[in-house]
Structures are given as C-alpha cells and as structure tokens.
C-alpha positions as semicolon CSV with decimal commas, in nm:
position;residue;x (nm);y (nm);z (nm)
1;X;0,000;0,000;0,000
2;X;0,273;0,245;0,096
3;X;0,481;0,144;-0,203
4;X;0,194;0,217;-0,440
5;X;0,130;0,560;-0,290
6;X;0,502;0,644;-0,296
7;X;0,520;0,558;-0,666
8;X;0,208;0,761;-0,741
9;X;0,359;1,063;-0,562
10;X;0,680;1,048;-0,766
11;X;0,709;1,376;-0,963
12;X;0,747;1,195;-1,296
13;X;0,436;0,984;-1,233
14;X;0,241;1,283;-1,099
15;X;0,303;1,476;-1,421
16;X;0,163;1,187;-1,626
17;X;-0,130;1,145;-1,386
18;X;-0,224;1,509;-1,448
19;X;-0,281;1,417;-1,813
20;X;-0,508;1,122;-1,732
21;X;-0,872;1,186;-1,655
22;X;-0,986;0,929;-1,401
23;X;-1,352;0,856;-1,340
24;X;-1,484;1,009;-1,018
25;X;-1,494;0,676;-0,835
26;X;-1,129;0,597;-0,914
27;X;-1,019;0,953;-0,830
28;X;-1,190;0,926;-0,489
29;X;-1,020;0,590;-0,427
30;X;-0,683;0,738;-0,522
31;X;-0,736;1,040;-0,299
32;X;-0,835;0,811;-0,010
33;X;-0,520;0,604;-0,060
34;X;-0,298;0,912;-0,067
35;X;-0,467;1,053;0,244
36;X;-0,430;0,725;0,431
37;X;-0,061;0,696;0,349
38;X;0,023;1,063;0,398
39;X;0,336;1,117;0,610
40;X;0,181;1,415;0,792
41;X;0,173;1,398;1,169
42;X;0,397;1,089;1,164
43;X;0,159;0,886;0,946
44;X;-0,131;0,949;1,187
45;X;-0,399;0,830;0,943
46;X;-0,216;0,505;0,870
47;X;-0,152;0,438;1,239
48;X;-0,517;0,502;1,323
49;X;-0,638;0,269;1,048
50;X;-0,401;-0,019;1,118
51;X;-0,472;-0,292;1,367
52;X;-0,210;-0,348;1,639
53;X;-0,192;-0,715;1,547
54;X;-0,081;-0,640;1,190
55;X;0,280;-0,613;1,080
56;X;0,341;-0,243;1,015
57;X;0,482;-0,093;0,698
58;X;0,855;-0,166;0,726
59;X;0,957;0,197;0,666
60;X;0,729;0,313;0,946
61;X;0,866;0,041;1,173
62;X;1,225;0,150;1,101
63;X;1,134;0,512;1,168
64;X;0,985;0,416;1,504
65;X;1,294;0,213;1,595
66;X;1,525;0,503;1,505
67;X;1,320;0,740;1,720
68;X;1,327;0,493;2,010
69;X;1,704;0,458;1,979
70;X;1,749;0,836;1,988
71;X;1,535;0,856;2,301
72;X;1,768;0,623;2,490
C-alpha cells in the first residue's frame, strides 16, 4: 500500500497522472489512498487505520525504531 502511494507521488508519475482523466470513483479511491498513506503527523492516518496485530509498513517500523534509539 505504501509502495503504491510512494510511486504515485513520484514527480514523474504525478506529471503523467495530471494528463489522465480518471472517473470520479477511481479519483476518490486514489485520494483516499494518498490521504491514508500521507506522512503528515507521523503517518497518523495510517496508524489510526491499522490494527495493532498487523505487521506495520517496514519503513514506518524502522522510523519508530530510530526514534526509540534516539530517546535512549
């Protein structure tokens, strides 16, 4: 999920996406995906949506571990 949103937010892909007219339903799905995986507020939307029993996105896990190491 994160990998897909990261690719879609790549400047080269974004410029091509501006040329493509998506149907409303697909545009809303894309916007929801990008909102869910937004890095704002330390990925707050993604953290809120994920279940504690799930394995987190590896990049988010590494970020948390780095922050924990700095706190020590």
